[in-house]
Coordinates of C-alpha atoms and ligand atoms in Angstrom, one line a residue:
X1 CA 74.3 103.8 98.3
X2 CA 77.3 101.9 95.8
X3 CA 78.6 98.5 97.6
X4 CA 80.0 97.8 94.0
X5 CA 82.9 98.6 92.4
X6 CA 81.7 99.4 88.5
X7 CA 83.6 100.1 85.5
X8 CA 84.7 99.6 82.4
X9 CA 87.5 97.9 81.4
X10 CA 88.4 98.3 78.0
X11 CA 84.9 98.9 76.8
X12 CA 84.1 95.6 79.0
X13 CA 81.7 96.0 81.9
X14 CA 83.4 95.0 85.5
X15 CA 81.2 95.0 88.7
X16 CA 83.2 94.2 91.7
X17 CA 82.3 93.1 95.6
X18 CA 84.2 92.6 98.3
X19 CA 87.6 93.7 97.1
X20 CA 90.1 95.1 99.3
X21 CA 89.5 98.6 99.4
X22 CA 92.8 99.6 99.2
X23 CA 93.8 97.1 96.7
X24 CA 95.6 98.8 93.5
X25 CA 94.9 98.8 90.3
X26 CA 98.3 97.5 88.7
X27 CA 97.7 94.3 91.1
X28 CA 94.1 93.8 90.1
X29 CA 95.3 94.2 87.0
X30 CA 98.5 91.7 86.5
X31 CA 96.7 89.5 89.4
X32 CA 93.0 89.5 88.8
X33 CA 92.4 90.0 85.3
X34 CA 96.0 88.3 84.3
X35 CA 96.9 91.2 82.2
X36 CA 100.3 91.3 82.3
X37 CA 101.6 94.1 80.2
X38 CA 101.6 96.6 82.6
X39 CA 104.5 96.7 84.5
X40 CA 105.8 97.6 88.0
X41 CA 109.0 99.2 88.2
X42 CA 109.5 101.0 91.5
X43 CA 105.8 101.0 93.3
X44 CA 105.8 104.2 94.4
X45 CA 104.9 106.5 91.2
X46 CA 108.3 107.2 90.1
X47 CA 108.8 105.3 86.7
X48 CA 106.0 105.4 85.0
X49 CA 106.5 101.4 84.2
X50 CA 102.7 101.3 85.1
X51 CA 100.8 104.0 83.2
X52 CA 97.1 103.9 82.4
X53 CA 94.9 106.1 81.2
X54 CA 91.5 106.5 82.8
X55 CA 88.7 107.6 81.0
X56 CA 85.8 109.6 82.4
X57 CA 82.8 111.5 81.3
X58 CA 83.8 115.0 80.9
X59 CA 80.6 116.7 81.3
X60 CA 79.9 117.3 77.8
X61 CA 79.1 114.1 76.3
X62 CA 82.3 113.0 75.4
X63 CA 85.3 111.4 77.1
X64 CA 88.2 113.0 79.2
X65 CA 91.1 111.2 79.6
X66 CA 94.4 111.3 81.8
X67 CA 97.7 109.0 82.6
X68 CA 98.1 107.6 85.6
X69 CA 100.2 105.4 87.8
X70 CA 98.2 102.6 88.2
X71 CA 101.0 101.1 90.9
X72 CA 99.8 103.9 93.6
X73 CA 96.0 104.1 92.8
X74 CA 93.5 102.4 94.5
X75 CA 89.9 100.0 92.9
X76 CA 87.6 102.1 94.1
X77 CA 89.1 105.1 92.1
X78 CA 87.7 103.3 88.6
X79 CA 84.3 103.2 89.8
X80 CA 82.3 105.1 87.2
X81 CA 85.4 105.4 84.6
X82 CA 87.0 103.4 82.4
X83 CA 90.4 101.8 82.6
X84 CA 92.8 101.4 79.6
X85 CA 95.7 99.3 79.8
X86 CA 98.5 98.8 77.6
X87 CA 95.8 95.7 76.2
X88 CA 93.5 97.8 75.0
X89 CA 95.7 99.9 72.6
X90 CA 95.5 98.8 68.8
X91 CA 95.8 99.8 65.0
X92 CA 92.3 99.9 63.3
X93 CA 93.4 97.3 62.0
X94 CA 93.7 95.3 65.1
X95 CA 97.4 95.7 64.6
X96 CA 100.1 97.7 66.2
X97 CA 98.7 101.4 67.0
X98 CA 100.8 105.0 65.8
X99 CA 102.6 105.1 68.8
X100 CA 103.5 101.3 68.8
X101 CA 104.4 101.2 65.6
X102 CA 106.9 104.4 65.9
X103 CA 108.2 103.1 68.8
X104 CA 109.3 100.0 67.0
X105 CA 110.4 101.9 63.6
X106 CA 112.4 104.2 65.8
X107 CA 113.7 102.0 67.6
X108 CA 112.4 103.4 70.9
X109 CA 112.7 99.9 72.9
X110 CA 115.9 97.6 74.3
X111 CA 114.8 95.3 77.1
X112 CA 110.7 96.7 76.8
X113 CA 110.2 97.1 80.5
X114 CA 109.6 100.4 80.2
X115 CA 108.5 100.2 77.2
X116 CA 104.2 99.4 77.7
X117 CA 104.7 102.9 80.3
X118 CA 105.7 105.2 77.2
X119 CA 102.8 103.2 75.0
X120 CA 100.5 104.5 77.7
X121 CA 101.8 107.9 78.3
X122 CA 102.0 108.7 74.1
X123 CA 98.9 106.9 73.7
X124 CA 97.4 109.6 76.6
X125 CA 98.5 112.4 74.0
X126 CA 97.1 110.7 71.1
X127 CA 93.9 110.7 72.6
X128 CA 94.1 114.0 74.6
X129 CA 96.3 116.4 71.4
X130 CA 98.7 117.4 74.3
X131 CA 102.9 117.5 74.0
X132 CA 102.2 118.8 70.0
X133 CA 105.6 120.2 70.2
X134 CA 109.2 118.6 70.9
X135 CA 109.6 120.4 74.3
X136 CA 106.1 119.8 75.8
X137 CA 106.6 116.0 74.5
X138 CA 109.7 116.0 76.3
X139 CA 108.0 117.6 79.4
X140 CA 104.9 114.8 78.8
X141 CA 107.7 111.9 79.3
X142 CA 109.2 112.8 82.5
X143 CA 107.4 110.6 84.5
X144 CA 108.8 107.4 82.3
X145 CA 112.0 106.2 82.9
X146 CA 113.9 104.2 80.3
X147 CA 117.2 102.6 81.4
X148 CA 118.6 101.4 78.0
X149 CA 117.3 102.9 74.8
X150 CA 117.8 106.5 76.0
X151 CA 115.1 109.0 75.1
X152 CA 116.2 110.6 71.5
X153 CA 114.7 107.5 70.4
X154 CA 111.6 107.4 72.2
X155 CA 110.8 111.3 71.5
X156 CA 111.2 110.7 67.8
X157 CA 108.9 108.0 67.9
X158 CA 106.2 110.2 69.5
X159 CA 106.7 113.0 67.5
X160 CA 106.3 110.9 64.4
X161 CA 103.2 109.6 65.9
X162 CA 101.4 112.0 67.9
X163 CA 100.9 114.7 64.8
X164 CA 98.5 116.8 65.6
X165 CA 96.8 114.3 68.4
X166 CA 93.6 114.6 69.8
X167 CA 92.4 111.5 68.1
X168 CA 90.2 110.3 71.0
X169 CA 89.2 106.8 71.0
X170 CA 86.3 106.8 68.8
X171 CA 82.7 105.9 70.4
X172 CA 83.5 108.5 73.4
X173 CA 79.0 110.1 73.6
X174 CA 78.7 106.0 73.8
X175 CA 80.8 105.0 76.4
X176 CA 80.2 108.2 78.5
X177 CA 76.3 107.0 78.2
X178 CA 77.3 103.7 79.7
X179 CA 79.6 105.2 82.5
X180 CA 77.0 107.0 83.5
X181 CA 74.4 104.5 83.7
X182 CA 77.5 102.5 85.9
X183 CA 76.7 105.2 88.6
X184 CA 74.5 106.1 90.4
X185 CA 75.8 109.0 92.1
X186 CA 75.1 107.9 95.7
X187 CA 77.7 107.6 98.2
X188 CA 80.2 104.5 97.7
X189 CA 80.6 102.1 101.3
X190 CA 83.0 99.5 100.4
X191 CA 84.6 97.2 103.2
X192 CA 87.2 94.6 102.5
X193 CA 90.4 93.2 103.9
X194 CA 93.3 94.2 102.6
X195 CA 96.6 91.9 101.5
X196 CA 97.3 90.7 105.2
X197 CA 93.8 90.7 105.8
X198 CA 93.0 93.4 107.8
X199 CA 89.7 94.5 107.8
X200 CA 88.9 97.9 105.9
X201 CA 85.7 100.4 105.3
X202 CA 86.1 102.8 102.4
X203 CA 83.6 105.8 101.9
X204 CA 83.4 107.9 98.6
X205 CA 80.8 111.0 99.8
X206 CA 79.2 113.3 96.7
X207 CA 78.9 116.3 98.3
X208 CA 80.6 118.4 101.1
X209 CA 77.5 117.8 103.3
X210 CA 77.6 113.8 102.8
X211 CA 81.9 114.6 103.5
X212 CA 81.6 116.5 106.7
X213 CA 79.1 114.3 108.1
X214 CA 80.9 111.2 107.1
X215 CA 84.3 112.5 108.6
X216 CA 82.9 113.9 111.8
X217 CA 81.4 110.2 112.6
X218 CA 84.8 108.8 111.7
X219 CA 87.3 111.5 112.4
X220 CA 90.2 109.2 112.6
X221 CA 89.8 108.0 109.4
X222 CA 92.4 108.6 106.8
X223 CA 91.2 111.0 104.1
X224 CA 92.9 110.4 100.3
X225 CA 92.3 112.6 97.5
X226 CA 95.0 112.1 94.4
X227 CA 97.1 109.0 96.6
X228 CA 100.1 110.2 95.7
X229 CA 101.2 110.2 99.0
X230 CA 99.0 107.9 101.2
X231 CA 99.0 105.2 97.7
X232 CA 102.7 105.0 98.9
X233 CA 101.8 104.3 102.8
X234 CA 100.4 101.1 101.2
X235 CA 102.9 99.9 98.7
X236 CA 105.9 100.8 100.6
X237 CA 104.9 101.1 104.1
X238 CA 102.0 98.3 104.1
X239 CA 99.7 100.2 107.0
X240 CA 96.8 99.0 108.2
X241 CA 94.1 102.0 106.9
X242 CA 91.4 100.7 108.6
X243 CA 88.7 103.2 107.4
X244 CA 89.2 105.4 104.2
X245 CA 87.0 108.4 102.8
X246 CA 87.6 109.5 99.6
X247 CA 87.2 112.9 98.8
X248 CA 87.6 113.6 95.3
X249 CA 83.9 112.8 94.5
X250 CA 82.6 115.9 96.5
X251 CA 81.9 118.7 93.6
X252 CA 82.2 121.3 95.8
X253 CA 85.9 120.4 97.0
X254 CA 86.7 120.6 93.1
X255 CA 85.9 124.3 92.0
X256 CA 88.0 127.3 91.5
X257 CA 86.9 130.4 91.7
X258 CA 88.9 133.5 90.5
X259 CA 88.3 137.4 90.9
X260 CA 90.9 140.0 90.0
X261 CA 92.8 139.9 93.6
X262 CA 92.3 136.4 94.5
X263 CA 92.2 132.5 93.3
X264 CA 90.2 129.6 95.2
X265 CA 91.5 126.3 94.5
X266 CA 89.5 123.9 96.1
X267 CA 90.9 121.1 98.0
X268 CA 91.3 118.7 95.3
X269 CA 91.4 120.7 92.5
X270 CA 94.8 118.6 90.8
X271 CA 98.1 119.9 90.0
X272 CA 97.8 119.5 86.6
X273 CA 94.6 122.0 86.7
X274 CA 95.8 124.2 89.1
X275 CA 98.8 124.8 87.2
X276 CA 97.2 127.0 84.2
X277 CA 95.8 129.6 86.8
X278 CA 98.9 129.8 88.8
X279 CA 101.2 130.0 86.0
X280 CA 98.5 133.2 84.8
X281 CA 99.7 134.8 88.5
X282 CA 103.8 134.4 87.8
X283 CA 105.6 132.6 85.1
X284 CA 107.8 131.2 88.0
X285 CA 104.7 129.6 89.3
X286 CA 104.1 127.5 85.8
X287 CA 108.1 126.6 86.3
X288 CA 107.3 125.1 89.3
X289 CA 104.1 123.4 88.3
X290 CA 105.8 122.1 85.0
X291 CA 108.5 120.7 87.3
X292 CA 106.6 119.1 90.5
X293 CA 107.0 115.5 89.7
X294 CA 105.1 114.3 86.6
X295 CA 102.1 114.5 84.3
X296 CA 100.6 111.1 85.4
X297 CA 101.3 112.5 89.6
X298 CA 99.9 116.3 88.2
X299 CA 96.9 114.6 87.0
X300 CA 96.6 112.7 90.3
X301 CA 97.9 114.5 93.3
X302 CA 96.1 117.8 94.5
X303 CA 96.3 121.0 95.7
X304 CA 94.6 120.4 99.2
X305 CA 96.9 117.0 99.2
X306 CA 100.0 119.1 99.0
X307 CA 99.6 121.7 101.6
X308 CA 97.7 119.0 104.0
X309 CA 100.4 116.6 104.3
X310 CA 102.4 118.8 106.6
X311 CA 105.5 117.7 104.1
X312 CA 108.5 120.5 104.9
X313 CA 109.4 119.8 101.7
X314 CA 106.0 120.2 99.5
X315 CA 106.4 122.7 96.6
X316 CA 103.1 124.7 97.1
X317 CA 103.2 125.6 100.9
X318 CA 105.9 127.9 99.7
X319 CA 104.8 129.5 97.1
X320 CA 101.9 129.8 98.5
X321 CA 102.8 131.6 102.1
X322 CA 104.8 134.2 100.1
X323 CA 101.5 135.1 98.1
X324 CA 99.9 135.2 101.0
X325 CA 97.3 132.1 101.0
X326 CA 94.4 131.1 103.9
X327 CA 92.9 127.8 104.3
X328 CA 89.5 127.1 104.9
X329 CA 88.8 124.6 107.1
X330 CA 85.7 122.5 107.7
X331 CA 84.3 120.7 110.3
X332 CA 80.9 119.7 110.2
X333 CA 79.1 122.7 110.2
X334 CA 81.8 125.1 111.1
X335 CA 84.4 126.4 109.2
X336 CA 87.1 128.8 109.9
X337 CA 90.3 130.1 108.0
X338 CA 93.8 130.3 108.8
X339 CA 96.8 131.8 107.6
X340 CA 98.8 128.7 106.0
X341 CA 101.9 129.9 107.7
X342 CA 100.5 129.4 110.6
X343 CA 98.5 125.7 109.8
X344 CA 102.2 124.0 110.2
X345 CA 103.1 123.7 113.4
X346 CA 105.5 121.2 113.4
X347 CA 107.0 118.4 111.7
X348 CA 104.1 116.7 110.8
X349 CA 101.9 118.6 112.9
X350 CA 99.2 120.9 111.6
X351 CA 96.3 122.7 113.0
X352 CA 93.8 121.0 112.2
X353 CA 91.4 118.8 114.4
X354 CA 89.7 115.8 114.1
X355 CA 86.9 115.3 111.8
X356 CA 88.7 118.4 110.3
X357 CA 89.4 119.1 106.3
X358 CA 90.9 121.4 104.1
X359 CA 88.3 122.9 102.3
X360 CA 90.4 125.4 99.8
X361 CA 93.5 127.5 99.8
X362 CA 92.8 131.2 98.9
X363 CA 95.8 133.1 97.2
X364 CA 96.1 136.6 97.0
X365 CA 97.1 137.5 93.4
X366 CA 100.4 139.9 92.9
X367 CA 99.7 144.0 92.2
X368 CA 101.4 146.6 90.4
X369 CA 103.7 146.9 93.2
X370 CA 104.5 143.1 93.6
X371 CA 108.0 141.3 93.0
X372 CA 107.6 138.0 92.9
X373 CA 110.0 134.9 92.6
X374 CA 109.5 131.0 93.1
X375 CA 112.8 128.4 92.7
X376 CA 113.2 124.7 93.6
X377 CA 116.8 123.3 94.4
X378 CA 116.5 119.7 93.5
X379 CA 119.3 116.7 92.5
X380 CA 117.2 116.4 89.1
X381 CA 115.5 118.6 87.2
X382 CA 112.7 116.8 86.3
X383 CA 110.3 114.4 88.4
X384 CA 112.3 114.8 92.1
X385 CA 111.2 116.6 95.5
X386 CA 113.1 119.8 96.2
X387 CA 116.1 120.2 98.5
X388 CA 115.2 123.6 98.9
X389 CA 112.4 126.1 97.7
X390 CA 112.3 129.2 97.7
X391 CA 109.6 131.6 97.2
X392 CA 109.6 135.6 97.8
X393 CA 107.1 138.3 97.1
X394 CA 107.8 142.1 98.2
X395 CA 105.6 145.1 97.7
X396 CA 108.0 148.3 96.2
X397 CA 107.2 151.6 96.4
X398 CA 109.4 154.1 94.9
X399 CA 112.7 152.7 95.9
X400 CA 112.0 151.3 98.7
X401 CA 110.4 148.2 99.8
X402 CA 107.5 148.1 101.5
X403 CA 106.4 144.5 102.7
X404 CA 108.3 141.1 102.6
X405 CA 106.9 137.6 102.5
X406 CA 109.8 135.0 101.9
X407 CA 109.0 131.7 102.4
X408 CA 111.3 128.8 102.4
X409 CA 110.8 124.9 102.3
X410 CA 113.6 122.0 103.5
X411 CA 114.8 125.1 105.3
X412 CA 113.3 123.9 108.5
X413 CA 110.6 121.3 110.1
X414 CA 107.7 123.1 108.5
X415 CA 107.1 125.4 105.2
X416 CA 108.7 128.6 107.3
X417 CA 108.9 132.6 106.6
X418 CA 112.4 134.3 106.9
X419 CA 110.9 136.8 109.2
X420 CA 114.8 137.9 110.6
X421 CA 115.7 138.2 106.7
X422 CA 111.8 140.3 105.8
X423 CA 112.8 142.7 108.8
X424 CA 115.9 143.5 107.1
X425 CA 114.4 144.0 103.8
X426 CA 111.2 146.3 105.0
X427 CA 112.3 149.9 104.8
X428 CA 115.1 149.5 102.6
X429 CA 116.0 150.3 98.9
X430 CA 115.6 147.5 96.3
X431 CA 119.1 147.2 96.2
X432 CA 122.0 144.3 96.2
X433 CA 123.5 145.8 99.2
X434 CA 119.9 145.0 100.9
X435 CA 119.4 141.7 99.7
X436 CA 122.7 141.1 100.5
X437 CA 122.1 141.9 104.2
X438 CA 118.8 139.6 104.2
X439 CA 120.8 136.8 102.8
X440 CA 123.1 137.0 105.9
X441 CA 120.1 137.0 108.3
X442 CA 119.0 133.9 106.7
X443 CA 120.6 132.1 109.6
X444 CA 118.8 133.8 112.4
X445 CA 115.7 132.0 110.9
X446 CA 117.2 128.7 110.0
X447 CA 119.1 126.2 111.3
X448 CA 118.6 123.6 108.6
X449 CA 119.5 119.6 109.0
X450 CA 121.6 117.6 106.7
X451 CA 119.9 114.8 104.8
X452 CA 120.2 112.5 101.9
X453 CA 118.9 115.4 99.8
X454 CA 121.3 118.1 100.9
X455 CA 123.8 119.0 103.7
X456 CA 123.0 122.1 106.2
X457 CA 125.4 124.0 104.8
X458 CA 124.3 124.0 101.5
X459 CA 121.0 125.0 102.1
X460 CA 121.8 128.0 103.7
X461 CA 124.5 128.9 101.0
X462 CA 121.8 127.8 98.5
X463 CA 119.3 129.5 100.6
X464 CA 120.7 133.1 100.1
X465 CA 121.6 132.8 97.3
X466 CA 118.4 132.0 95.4
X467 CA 117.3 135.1 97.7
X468 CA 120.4 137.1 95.7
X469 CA 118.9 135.3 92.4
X470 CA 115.4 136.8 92.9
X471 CA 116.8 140.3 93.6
X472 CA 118.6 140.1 90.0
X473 CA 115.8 139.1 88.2
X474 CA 114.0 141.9 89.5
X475 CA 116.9 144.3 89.8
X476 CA 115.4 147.7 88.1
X477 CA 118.8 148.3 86.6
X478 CA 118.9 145.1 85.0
X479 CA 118.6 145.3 81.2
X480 CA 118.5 141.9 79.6
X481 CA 121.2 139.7 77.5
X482 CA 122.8 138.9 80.9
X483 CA 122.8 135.6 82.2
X484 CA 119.4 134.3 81.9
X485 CA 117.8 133.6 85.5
X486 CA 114.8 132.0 83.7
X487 CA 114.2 129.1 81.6
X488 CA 112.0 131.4 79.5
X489 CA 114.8 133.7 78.9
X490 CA 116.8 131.1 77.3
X491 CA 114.3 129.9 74.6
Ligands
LIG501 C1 106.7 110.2 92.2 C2 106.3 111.4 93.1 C3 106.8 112.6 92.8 C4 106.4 113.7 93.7 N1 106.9 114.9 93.4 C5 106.6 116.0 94.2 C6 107.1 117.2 93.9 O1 107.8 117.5 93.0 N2 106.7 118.3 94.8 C7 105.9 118.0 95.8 O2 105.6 119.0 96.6 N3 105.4 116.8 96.1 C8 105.7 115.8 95.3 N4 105.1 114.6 95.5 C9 104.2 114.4 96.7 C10 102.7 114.4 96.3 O3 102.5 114.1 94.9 C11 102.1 115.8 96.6 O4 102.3 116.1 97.9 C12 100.6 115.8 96.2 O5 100.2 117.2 96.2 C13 99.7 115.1 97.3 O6 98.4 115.2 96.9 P1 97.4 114.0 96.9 O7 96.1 114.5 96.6 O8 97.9 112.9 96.1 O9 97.4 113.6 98.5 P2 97.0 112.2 99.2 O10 98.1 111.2 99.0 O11 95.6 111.9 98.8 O12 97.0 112.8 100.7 C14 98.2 113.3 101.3 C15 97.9 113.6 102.7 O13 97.0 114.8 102.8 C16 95.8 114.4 103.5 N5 94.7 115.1 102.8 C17 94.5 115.1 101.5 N6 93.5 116.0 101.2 C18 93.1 116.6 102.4 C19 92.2 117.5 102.7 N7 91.4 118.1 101.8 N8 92.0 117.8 104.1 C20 92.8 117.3 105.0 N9 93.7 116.3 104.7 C21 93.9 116.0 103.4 C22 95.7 112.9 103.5 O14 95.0 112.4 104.5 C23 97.2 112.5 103.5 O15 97.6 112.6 104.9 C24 105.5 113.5 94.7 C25 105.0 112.2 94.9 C26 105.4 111.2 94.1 C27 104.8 109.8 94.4
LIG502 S1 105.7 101.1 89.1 FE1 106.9 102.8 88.9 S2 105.5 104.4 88.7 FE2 104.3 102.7 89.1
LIG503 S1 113.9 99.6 77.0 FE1 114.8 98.8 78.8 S2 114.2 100.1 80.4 FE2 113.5 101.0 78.6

């Protein structure tokens, strides 16, 4: 059993008691260790002011590493790793790194608040070879917001710097030997108080066995896998959590599994991972990946996270329902599945009990017959939650079409299916004049709400039209050099 918090920090060993469990990192850094560099922007994983990058053994004697946002993770998440901070980046020469220095010869920096966030998040590529090209480096950097030097800078810097990438750190077999020799591998029980002193227990179980035990003596304890939600409970909405489990240090919960009509994604397998395999089922699916917040959120939040959280508004559930996706649910010994349409029951209610987890989402991979379509309606393109998402798969045969799953979110309280708009699809031609009619039945299923994001009416508008959109990107007729209704057909 781990009481102790144990890291590295820089290649410095740390060994921590007693610290809040739900203390972050960015405060333990600025406020324990005095190293100011990194920043805090906005607090709740939006800016990218606070990037890291967190080292961790990958397996195969060497080091993986990935940016996060150090303002929304908690301590007990470094346990094992190691933790880089904008400190710990240097030249050979003890000097100014690649990316620093580009940033300064290109002028990539006004004010510099931002500025330590983009060190972080090029320095991740450096390490890592990702965002080789202009676009992906683009993509990489959506996460950092700059609000004076503007980014034609900042990319030139990084593509000066990054090259080729995949630099690593140097030393990686040796500081993998050391992590590992930080862990033991058995179960983590931390207990602490937290800012206002509240008393807190933390558990960390390492296997589904250690999890479903743990849960079912504590079933109203909060569970947190990437904190990309529940970090934000503490920096914004300072709760009390009195007692934590961790569950991203179960193996089991990690794995995907793939055979030719299905893909597993366990609970917390991350965005960024999951991404690859869904993208492999429908380009539309990568869009949406490539677009669900940022790289340093991808490489945090998960896919169990996403669907769990009951949000109406989460990008998965969507896609996901119209693929036609189960959960498996564990508690204790007993599992059972569901069909995630009908795990949301209402606005922040789901079925699912206490002492209860998601144990993995199964999706049922598209046939020969399959249309598919995924779009997300949001203010900004990059980095922002979706006003409205829509995602459709229908099965065709010969003209006509043969099943419907369209499945909207920010349409309703929960992740919902059109069902009035599938009955008047089923039976028909693939045609305008059908889609047409399903777009008008739209409003037998919805009765949508206004909100800062978007007003009623323009979700239903939006709504059927993006159900018009799908029909014209799959439209048999449809020959190319038209308006392009992907991003892939503009390239
Ligand atoms: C800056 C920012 C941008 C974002 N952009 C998007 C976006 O574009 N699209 C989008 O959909 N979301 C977005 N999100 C929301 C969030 O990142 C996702 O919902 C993410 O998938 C949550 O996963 P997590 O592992 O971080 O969840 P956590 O924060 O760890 O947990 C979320 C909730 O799920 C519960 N939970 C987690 N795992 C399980 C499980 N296995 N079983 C039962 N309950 C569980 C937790 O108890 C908690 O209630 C954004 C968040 C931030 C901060
Ligand atoms: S402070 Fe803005 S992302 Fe962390
Ligand atoms: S340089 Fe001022 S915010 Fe980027």
């Amino acid at each position: 059993m781990g009481r102790q918090i144990r890291f590295l920090l820089g290649d410095e060993e740390r060994c921590l008691e007693g610290n809040a469990p739900s203390q972050t990192v960015l405060r333990y850094l600025r406020e324990s260790e005095r190293l100011t560099g990194t920043k805090e922007g906005c607090a709740e994983g939006d800016c990218g002011a606070c990037t890291v990058v967190l080292g961790e053994p990958d397996g195969k004697g060497g080091m993986a590493y990935r940016a996060v946002n150090s303002c929304i993770q908690c301590m007990p998440g470094l346990h094992g790793r190691q933790l880089l901070a904008v400190e710990h980046v240097k030249g050979p020469d003890g000097g100014l790194h690649p990316v620093q220095r580009a940033l300064v010869d290109h002028h990539g920096s006004q004010c510099g608040f931002c500025t330590p966030g983009f060190v972080m998040q090029l320095y991740a590529a450096w390490l890592t070879g990702e965002a080789k090209t202009r676009g992906a480096l683009k993509d990489w950097l959506a996460g950092n917001l700059c609000r004076c030097t503007g980014y034609g800078p900042i990319v030139e810097a990084g593509l000066e710097a990054l090259g080729e990438g995949g630099h690593g750190r140097g030393g990686e077999a040796e500081t993998a030997r050391r992590l590992a020799a930080l862990d033991n591998g058995a179960m983590l029980r931390l207990s602490g108080r937290d800012a206002e002193g509240r008393e807190q227990r933390f558990f960390a179980p390492r296997s589904l066995e250690e999890l479903a035990v743990t849960y079912w003596g504590y079933p109203n304890a909060v569970l947190v896998a990437g904190a990309t939600d529940v970090g934000l409970w503490i920096t914004k909405e300072h709760r009390h959590l009195p007692v934590v489990i961790d569950i991203t240090r179960v193996p089991e919960l990690a794995q995907m599994k793939e055979s030719e009509t299905r893909l597993e994604l366990g609970a917390t397998v991350s965005l960024a991972r999951a991404a690859e395999r869904l993208f492999a089922i429908h380009e539309d699916l990568g869009e949406l990946m490539r677009r669900f917040a940022s790289v340093q959120i991808r490489n945090c939040g998960t896919v169990g996270g996403n669907v769990a959280n009951a949000s109406p508004i989460g990008d998965l559930p969507p896609a996901f329902i119209a693929l036609g996706a189960e959960l498996v649910l564990r508690r204790r010994e007993e599992t059972r599945r569901v069909e995630l349409e009908d795990y949301f029951l209402d606005y922040g209610r789901q079925d699912r009990a206490a002492g209860e987890f998601v144990e993995k989402v199964v999706v049922k991979k598209l046939g020969p017959a399959s249309r598919f379509g995924a779009y997300k309606l949001s203010k900004r393109f990059d980095q922002d939650i979706s006003a409205v998402m829509g995602a459709f798969r229908v099965e065709v045969e010969g003209e006509n079409i043969t099943a419907a799953r369209l499945a909207f979110g920010g349409m309703a309280a929960t992740p919902k299916r059109a069902k009035a708009a599938e009955a008047a699809l089923i039976g028909q031609p693939f045609a305008e004049a059908t889609f047409r009619r399903a777009g008008q039945a739209l409003c037998h299923d919805f009765s949508p709400i206004d909100d800062m994001r978007a007003s009623a009416r323009y979700r239903l508008l939006a709504a059927e039209n993006l159900l018009m959109r799908f029909f014209l990107a799959n439209a048999p007729t449809r020959q190319g050099g038209g308006v392009p209704l992907r991003l892939s057909e503009l390239a």
